[in-house]
PDB file of C-alpha atoms in Angstrom:
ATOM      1  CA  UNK A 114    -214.653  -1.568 -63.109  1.00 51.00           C
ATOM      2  CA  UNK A 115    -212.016  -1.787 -60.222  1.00 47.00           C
ATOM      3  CA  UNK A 116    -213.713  -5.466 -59.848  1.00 48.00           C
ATOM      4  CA  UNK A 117    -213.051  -6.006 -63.420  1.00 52.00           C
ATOM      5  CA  UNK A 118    -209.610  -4.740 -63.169  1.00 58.00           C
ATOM      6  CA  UNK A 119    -208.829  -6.666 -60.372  1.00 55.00           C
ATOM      7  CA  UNK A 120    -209.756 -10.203 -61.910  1.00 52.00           C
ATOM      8  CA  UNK A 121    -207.707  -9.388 -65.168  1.00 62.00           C
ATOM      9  CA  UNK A 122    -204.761  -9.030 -63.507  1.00 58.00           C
ATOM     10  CA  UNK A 123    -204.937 -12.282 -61.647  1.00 55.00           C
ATOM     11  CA  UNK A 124    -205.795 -14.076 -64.349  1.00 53.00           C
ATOM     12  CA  UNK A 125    -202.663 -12.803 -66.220  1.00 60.00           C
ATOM     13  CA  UNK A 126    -200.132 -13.599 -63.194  1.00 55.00           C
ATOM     14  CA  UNK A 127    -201.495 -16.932 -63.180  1.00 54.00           C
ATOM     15  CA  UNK A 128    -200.949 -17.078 -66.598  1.00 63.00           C
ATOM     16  CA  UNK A 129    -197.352 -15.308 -66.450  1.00 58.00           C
ATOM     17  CA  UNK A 130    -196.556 -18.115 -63.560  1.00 51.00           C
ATOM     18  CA  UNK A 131    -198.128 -21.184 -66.062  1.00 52.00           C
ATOM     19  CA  UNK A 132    -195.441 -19.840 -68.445  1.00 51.00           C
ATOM     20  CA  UNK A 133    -192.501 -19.104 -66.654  1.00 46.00           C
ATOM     21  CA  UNK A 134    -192.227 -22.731 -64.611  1.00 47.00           C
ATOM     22  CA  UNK A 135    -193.477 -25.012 -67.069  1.00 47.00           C
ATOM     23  CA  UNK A 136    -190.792 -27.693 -67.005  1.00 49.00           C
ATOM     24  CA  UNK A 137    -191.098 -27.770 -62.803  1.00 49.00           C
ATOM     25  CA  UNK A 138    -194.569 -28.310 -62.900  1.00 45.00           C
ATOM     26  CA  UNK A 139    -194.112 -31.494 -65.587  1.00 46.00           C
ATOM     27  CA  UNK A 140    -191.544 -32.701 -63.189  1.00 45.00           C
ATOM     28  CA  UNK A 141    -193.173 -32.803 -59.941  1.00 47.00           C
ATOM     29  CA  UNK A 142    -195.853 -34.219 -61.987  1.00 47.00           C
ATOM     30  CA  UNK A 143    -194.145 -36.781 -62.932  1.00 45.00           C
ATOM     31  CA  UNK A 144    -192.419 -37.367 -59.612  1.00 48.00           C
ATOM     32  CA  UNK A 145    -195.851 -37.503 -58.482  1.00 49.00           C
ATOM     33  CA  UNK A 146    -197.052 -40.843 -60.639  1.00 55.00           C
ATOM     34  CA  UNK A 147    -196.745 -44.473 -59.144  1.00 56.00           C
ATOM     35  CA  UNK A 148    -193.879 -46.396 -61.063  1.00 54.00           C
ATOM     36  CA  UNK A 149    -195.194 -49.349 -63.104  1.00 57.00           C
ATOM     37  CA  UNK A 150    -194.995 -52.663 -61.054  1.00 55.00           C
ATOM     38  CA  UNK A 151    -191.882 -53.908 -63.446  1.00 55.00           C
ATOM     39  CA  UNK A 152    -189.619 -50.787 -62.330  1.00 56.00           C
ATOM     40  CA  UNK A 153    -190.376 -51.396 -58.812  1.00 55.00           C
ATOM     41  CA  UNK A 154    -189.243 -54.871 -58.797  1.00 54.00           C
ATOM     42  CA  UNK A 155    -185.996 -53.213 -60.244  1.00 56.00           C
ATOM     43  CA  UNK A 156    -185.542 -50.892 -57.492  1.00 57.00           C
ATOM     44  CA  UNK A 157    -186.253 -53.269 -54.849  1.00 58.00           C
ATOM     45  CA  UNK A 158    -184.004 -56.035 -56.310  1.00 54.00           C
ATOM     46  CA  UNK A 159    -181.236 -53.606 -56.636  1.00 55.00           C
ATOM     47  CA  UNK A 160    -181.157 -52.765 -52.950  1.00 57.00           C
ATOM     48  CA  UNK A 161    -181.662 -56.155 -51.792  1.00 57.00           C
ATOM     49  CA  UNK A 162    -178.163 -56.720 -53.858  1.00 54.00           C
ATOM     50  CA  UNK A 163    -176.470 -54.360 -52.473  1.00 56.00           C
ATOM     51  CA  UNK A 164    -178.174 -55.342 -48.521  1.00 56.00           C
ATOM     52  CA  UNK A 165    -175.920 -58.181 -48.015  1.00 61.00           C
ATOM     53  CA  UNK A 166    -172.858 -57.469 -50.337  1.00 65.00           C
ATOM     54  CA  UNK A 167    -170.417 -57.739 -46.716  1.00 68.00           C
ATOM     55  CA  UNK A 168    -172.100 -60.544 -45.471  1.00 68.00           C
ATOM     56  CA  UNK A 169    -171.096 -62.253 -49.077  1.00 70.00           C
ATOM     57  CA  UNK A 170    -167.380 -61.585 -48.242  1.00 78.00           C
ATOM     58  CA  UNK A 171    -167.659 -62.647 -45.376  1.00 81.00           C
ATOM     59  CA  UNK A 172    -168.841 -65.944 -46.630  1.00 82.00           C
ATOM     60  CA  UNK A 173    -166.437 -66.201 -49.194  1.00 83.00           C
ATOM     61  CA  UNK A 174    -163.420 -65.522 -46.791  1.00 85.00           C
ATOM     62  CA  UNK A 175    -164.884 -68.482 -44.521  1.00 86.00           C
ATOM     63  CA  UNK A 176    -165.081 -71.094 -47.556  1.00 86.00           C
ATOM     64  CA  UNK A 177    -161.468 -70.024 -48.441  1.00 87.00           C
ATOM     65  CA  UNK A 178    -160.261 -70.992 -44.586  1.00 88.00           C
ATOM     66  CA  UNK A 179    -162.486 -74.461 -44.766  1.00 88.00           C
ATOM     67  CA  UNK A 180    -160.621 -74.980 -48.051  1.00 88.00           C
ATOM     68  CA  UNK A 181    -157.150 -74.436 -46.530  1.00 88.00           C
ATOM     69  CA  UNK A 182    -158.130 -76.496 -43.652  1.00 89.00           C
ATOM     70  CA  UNK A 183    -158.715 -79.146 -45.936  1.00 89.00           C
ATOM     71  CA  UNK A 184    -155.655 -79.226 -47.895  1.00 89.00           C
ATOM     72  CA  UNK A 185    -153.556 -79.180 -44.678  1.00 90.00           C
ATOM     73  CA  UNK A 186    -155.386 -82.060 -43.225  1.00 90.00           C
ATOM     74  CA  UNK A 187    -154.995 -84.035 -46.727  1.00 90.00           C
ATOM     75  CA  UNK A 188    -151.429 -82.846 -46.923  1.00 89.00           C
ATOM     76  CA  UNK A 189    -151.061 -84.523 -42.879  1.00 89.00           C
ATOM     77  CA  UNK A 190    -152.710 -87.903 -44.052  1.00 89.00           C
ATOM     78  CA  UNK A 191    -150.680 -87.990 -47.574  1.00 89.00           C
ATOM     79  CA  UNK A 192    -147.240 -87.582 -45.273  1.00 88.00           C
ATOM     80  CA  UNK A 193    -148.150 -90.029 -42.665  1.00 87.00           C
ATOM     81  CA  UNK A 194    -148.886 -92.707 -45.363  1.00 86.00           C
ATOM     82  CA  UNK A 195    -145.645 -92.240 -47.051  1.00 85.00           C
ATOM     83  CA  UNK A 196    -143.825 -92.254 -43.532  1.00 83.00           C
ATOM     84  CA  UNK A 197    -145.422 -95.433 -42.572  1.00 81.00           C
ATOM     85  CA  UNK A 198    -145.029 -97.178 -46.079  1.00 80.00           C
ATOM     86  CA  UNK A 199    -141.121 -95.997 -45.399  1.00 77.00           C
ATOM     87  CA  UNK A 200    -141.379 -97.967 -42.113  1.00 74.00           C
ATOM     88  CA  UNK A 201    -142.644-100.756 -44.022  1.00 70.00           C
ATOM     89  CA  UNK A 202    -139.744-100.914 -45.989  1.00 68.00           C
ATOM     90  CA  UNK A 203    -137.102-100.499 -43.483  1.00 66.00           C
ATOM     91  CA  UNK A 204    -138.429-102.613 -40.919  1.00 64.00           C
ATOM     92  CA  UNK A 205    -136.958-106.438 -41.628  1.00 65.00           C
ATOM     93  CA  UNK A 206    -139.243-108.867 -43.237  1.00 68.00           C
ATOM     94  CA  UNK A 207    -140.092-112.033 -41.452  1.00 70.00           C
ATOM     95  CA  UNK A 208    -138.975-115.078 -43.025  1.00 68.00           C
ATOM     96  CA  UNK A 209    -140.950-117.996 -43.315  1.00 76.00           C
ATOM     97  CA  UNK A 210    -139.058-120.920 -42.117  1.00 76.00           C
ATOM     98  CA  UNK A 211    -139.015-123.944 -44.186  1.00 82.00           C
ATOM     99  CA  UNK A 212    -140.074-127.046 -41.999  1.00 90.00           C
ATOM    100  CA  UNK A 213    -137.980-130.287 -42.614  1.00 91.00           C
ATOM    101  CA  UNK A 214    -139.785-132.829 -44.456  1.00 94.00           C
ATOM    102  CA  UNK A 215    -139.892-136.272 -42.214  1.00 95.00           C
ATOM    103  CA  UNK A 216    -136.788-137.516 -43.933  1.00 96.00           C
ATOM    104  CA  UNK A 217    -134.658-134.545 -43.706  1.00 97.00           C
ATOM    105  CA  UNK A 218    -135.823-134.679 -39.997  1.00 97.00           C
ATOM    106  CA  UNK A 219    -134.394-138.157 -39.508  1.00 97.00           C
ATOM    107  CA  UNK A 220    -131.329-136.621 -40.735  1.00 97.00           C
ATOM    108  CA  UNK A 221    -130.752-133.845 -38.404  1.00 97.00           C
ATOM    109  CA  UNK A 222    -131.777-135.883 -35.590  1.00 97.00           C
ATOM    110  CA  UNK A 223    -128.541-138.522 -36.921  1.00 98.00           C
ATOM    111  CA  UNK A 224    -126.569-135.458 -36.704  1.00 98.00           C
ATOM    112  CA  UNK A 225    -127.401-133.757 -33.404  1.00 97.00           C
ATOM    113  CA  UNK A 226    -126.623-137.687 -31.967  1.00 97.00           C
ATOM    114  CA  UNK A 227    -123.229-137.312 -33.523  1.00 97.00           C
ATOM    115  CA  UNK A 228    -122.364-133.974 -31.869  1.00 97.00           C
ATOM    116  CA  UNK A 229    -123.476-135.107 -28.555  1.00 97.00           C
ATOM    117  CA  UNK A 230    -121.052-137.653 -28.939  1.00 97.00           C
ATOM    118  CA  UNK A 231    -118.547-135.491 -29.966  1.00 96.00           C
ATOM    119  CA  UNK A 232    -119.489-133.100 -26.785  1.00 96.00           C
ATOM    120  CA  UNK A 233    -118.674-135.904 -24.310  1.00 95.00           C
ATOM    121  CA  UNK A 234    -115.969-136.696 -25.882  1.00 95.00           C
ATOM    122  CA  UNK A 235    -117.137-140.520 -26.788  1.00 96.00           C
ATOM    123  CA  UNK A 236    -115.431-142.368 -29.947  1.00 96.00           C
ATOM    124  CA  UNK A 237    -117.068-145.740 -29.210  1.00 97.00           C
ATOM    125  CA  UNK A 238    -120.559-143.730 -29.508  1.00 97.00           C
ATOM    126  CA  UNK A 239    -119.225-141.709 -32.642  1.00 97.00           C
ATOM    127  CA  UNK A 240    -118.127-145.160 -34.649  1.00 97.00           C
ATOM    128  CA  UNK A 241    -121.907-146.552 -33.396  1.00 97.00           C
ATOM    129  CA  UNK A 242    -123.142-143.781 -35.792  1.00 97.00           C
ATOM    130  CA  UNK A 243    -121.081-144.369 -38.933  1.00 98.00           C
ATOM    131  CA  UNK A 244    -121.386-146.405 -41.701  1.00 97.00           C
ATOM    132  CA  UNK A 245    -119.606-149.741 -41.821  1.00 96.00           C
ATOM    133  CA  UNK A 246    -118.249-149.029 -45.423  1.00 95.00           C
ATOM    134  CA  UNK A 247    -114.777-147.190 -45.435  1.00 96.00           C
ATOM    135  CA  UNK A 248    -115.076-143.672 -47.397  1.00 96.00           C
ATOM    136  CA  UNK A 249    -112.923-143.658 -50.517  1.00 95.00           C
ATOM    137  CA  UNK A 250    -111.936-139.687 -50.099  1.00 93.00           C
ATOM    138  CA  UNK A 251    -110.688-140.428 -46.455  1.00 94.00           C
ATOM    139  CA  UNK A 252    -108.586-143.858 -47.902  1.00 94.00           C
ATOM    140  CA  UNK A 253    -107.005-141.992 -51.110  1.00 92.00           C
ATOM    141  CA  UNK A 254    -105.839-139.008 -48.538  1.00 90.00           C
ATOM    142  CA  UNK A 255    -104.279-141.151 -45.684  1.00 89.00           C
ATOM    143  CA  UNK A 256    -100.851-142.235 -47.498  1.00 88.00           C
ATOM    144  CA  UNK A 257    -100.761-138.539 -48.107  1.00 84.00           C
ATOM    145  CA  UNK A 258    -100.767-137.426 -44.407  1.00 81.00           C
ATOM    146  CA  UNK A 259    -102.329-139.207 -41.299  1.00 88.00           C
ATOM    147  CA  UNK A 260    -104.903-141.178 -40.250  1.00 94.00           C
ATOM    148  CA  UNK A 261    -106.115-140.606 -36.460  1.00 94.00           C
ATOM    149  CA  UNK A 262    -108.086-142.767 -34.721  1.00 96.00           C
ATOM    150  CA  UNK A 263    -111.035-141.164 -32.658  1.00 96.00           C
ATOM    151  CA  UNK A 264    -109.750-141.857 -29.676  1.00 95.00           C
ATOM    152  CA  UNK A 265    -106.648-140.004 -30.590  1.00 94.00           C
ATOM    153  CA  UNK A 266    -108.933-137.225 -31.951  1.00 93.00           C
ATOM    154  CA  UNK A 267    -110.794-137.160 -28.979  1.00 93.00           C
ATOM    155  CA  UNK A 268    -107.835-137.281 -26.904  1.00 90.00           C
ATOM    156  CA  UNK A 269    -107.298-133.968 -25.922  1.00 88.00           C
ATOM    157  CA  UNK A 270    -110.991-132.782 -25.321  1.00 89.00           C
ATOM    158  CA  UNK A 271    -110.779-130.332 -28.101  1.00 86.00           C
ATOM    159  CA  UNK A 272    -114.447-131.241 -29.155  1.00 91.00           C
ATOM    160  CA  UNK A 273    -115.865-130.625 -25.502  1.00 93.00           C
ATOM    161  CA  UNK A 274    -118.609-128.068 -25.083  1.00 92.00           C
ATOM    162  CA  UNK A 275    -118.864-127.928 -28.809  1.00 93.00           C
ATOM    163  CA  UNK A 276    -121.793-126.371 -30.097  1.00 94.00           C
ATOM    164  CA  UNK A 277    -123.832-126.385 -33.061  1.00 95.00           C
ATOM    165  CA  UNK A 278    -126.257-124.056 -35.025  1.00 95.00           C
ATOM    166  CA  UNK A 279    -127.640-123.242 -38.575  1.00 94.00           C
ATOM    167  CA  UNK A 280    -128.186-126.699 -38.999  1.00 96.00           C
ATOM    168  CA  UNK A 281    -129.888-127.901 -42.454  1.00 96.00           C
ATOM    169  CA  UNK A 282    -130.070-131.426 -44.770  1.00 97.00           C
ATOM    170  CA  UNK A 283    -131.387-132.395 -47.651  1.00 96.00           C
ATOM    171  CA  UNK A 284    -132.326-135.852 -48.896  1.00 97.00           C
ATOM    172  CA  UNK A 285    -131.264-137.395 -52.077  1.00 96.00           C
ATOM    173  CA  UNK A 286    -132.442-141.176 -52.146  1.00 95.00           C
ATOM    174  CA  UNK A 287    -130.717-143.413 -50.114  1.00 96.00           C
ATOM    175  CA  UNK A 288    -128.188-140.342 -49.317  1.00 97.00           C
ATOM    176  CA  UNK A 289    -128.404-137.596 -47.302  1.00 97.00           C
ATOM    177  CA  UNK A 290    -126.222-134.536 -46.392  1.00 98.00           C
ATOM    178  CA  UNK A 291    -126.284-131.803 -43.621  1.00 97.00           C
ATOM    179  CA  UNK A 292    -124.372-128.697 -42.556  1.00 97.00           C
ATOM    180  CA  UNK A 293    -123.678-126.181 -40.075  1.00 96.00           C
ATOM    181  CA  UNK A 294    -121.682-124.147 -38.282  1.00 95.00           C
ATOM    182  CA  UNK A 295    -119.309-125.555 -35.417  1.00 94.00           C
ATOM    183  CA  UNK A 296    -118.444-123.227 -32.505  1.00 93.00           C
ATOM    184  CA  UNK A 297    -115.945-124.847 -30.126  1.00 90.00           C
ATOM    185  CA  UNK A 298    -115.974-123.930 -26.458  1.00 88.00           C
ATOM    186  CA  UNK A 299    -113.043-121.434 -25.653  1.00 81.00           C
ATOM    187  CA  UNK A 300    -112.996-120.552 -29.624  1.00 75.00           C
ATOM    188  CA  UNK A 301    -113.473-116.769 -28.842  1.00 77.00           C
ATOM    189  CA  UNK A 302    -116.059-116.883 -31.753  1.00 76.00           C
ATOM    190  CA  UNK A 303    -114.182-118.709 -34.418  1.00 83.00           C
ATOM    191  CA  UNK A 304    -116.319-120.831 -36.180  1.00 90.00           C
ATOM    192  CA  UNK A 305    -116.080-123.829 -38.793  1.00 91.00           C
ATOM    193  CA  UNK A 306    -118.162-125.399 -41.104  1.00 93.00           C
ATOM    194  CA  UNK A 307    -118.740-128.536 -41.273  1.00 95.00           C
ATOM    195  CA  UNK A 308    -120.864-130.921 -43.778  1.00 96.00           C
ATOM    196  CA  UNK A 309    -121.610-134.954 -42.994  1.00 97.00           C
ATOM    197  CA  UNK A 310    -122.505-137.683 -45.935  1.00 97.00           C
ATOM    198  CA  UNK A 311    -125.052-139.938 -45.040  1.00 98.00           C
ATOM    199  CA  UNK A 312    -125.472-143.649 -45.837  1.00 97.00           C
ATOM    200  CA  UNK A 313    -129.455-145.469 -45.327  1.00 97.00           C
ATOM    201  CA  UNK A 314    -128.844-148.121 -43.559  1.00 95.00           C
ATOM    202  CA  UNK A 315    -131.159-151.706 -44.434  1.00 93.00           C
ATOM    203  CA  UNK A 316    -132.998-150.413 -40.924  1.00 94.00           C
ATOM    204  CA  UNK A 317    -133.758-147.249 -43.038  1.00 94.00           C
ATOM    205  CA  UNK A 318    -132.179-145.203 -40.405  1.00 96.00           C
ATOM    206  CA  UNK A 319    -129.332-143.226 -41.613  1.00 97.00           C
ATOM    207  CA  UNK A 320    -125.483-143.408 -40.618  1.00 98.00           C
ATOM    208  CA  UNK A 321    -122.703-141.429 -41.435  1.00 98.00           C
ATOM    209  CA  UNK A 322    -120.538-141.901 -44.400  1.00 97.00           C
ATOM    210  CA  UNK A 323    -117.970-138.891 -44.232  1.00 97.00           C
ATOM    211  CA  UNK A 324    -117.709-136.044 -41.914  1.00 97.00           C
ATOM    212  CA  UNK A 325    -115.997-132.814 -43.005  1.00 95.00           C
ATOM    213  CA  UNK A 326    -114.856-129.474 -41.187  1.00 93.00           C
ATOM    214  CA  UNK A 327    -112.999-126.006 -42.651  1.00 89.00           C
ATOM    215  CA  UNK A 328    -112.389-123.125 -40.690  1.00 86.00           C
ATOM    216  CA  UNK A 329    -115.139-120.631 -41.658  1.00 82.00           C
ATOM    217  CA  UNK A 330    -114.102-117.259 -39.962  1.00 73.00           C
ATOM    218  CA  UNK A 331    -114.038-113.978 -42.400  1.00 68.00           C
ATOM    219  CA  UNK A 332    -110.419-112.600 -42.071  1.00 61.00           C
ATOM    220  CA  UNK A 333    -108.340-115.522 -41.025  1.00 61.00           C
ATOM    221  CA  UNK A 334    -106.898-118.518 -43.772  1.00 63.00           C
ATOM    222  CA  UNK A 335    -108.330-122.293 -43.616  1.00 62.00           C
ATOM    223  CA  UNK A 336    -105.073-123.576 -43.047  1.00 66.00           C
ATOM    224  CA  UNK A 337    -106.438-126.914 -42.362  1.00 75.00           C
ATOM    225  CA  UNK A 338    -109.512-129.005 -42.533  1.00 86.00           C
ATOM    226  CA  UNK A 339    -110.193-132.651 -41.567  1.00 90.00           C
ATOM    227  CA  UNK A 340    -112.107-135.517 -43.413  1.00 94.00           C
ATOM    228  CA  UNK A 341    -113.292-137.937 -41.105  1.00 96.00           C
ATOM    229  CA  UNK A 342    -115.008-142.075 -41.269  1.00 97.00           C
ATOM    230  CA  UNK A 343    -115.754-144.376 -39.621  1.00 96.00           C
ATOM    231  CA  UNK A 344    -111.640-145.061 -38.476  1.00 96.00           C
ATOM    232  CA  UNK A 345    -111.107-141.450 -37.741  1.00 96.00           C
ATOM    233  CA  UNK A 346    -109.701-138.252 -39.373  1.00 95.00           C
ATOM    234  CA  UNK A 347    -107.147-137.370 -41.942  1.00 94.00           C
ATOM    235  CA  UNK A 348    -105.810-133.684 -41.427  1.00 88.00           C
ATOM    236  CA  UNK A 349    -104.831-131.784 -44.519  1.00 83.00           C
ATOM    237  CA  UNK A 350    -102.902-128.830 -43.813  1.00 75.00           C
ATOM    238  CA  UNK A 351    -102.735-125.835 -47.108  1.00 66.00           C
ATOM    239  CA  UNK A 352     -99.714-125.437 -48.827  1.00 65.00           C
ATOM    240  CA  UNK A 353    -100.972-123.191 -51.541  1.00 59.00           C
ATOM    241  CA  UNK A 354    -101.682-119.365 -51.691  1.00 56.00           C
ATOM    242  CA  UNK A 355    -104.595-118.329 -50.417  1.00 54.00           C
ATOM    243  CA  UNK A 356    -108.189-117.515 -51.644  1.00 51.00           C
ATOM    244  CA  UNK A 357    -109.837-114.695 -52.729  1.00 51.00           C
ATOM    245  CA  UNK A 358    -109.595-111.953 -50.129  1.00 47.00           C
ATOM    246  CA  UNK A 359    -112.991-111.804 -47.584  1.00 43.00           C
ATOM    247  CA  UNK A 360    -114.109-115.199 -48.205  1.00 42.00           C
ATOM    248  CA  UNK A 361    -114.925-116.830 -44.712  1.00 45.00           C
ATOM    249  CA  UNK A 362    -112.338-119.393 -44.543  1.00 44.00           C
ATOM    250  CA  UNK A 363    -109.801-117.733 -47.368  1.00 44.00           C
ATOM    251  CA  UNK A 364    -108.842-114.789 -45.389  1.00 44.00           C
ATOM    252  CA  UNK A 365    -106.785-111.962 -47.150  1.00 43.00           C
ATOM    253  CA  UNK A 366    -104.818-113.122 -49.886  1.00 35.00           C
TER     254      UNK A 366
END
């Protein structure tokens, strides 16, 4: 009986126990189970997300430098390109230099003889070099002022030490023409220009027709200029107002 008794009663706690925690028992049940393959490939993929989420930054930060770096460095080259293309600009441009043909060269060596004569002070070697024909511009202007031999030209040494520069001709058949600029010794850096006619002689060598000279200095008035043959120069001295103000030779006005 008591054995009887005793078995009833355990059986009924159990069962009072089944009851009462029904829900705890499913869960720890359930907690129990392996998770299907899929839902562990969640879990794990999840946390290997989340692993390296600083080391991400981390990249991200170091791109953004590289980046920086990069537009500094472009920024550099872009400003030294335009500084040297500025330098480009500013710094002169050589010219190229036109060489003489062989005729103008003939030319310019006619008229380098003629200032060497004019250096040492030499009419007989300056008359050598001209043309034998008289120059109509130098006859129609004597009666109107005076006609100087070269010796009287010469006379005073006024062409010694001359010097000559900017020299050019050009050839035009069987005449030729050549300027430059005339810097007499003691001038204190006045300057005239000066232009010669040239005749081709039946040698073919050339000899000169007319020789000119102007004062050419900005700021001061031509007051005189000379035209010159074979028998010498005529002087013609200005009598007129003067040219347009700062044009070499026509000083203020």
């Amino acid at each position: 009986g008591c054995f009887g008794t005793a078995v009833e009663a355990a059986v009924a706690y159990a069962r009072a126990v089944g009851q009462a925690e029904p829900e705890e028992a499913a869960a720890a049940t359930v907690a129990a189970q392996p998770l299907p393959p899929s839902e562990e490939a969640g879990e794990e993929a999840a946390e290997g997300a989340a692993a390296p989420e600083e080391a991400v930054g981390d990249a991200a930060r170091e791109a953004q430098k590289e980046a920086k770096r990069a537009e500094q460095a472009a920024a550099k080259e872009e400003k030294a390109a335009a500084k040297k293309t500025r330098r480009k600009e500013v710094e002169p441009k050589e010219v190229e230099v036109r060489k003489p043909s062989e005729e103008e060269a003939a030319v310019l060596a006619a008229q380098a003889a003629l200032y060497d004569a004019l250096r040492d002070v030499d009419a007989a070697a300056v008359r050598r070099l001209c043309s034998p024909e008289d120059d109509d511009e130098v006859s129609a202007l004597a009666p109107l002022g005076r006609l100087d031999g070269w010796e009287t030209v010469l006379k005073y040494d006024a062409t010694a030490g001359l010097r000559l520069s900017s020299q050019d001709a050009t050839v035009a058949g069987e005449t030729a023409f050549s300027t430059g600029l005339e810097f007499p010794a003691g001038g204190n850096g006045a300057s005239l220009l000066c232009t010669q006619r040239w005749a081709r002689d039946q040698a073919g060598g050339w000899r000169l027709a007319q020789h000119r000279t102007i004062p050419y200095t900005a700021l001061a008035d031509a007051a005189a200029c000379l035209r010159c043959d074979r028998r010498g120069c005529v002087a013609l001295q200005r009598t007129g107002a003067a040219g347009p103000a700062g044009m070499p030779g026509d000083g203020p006005a």
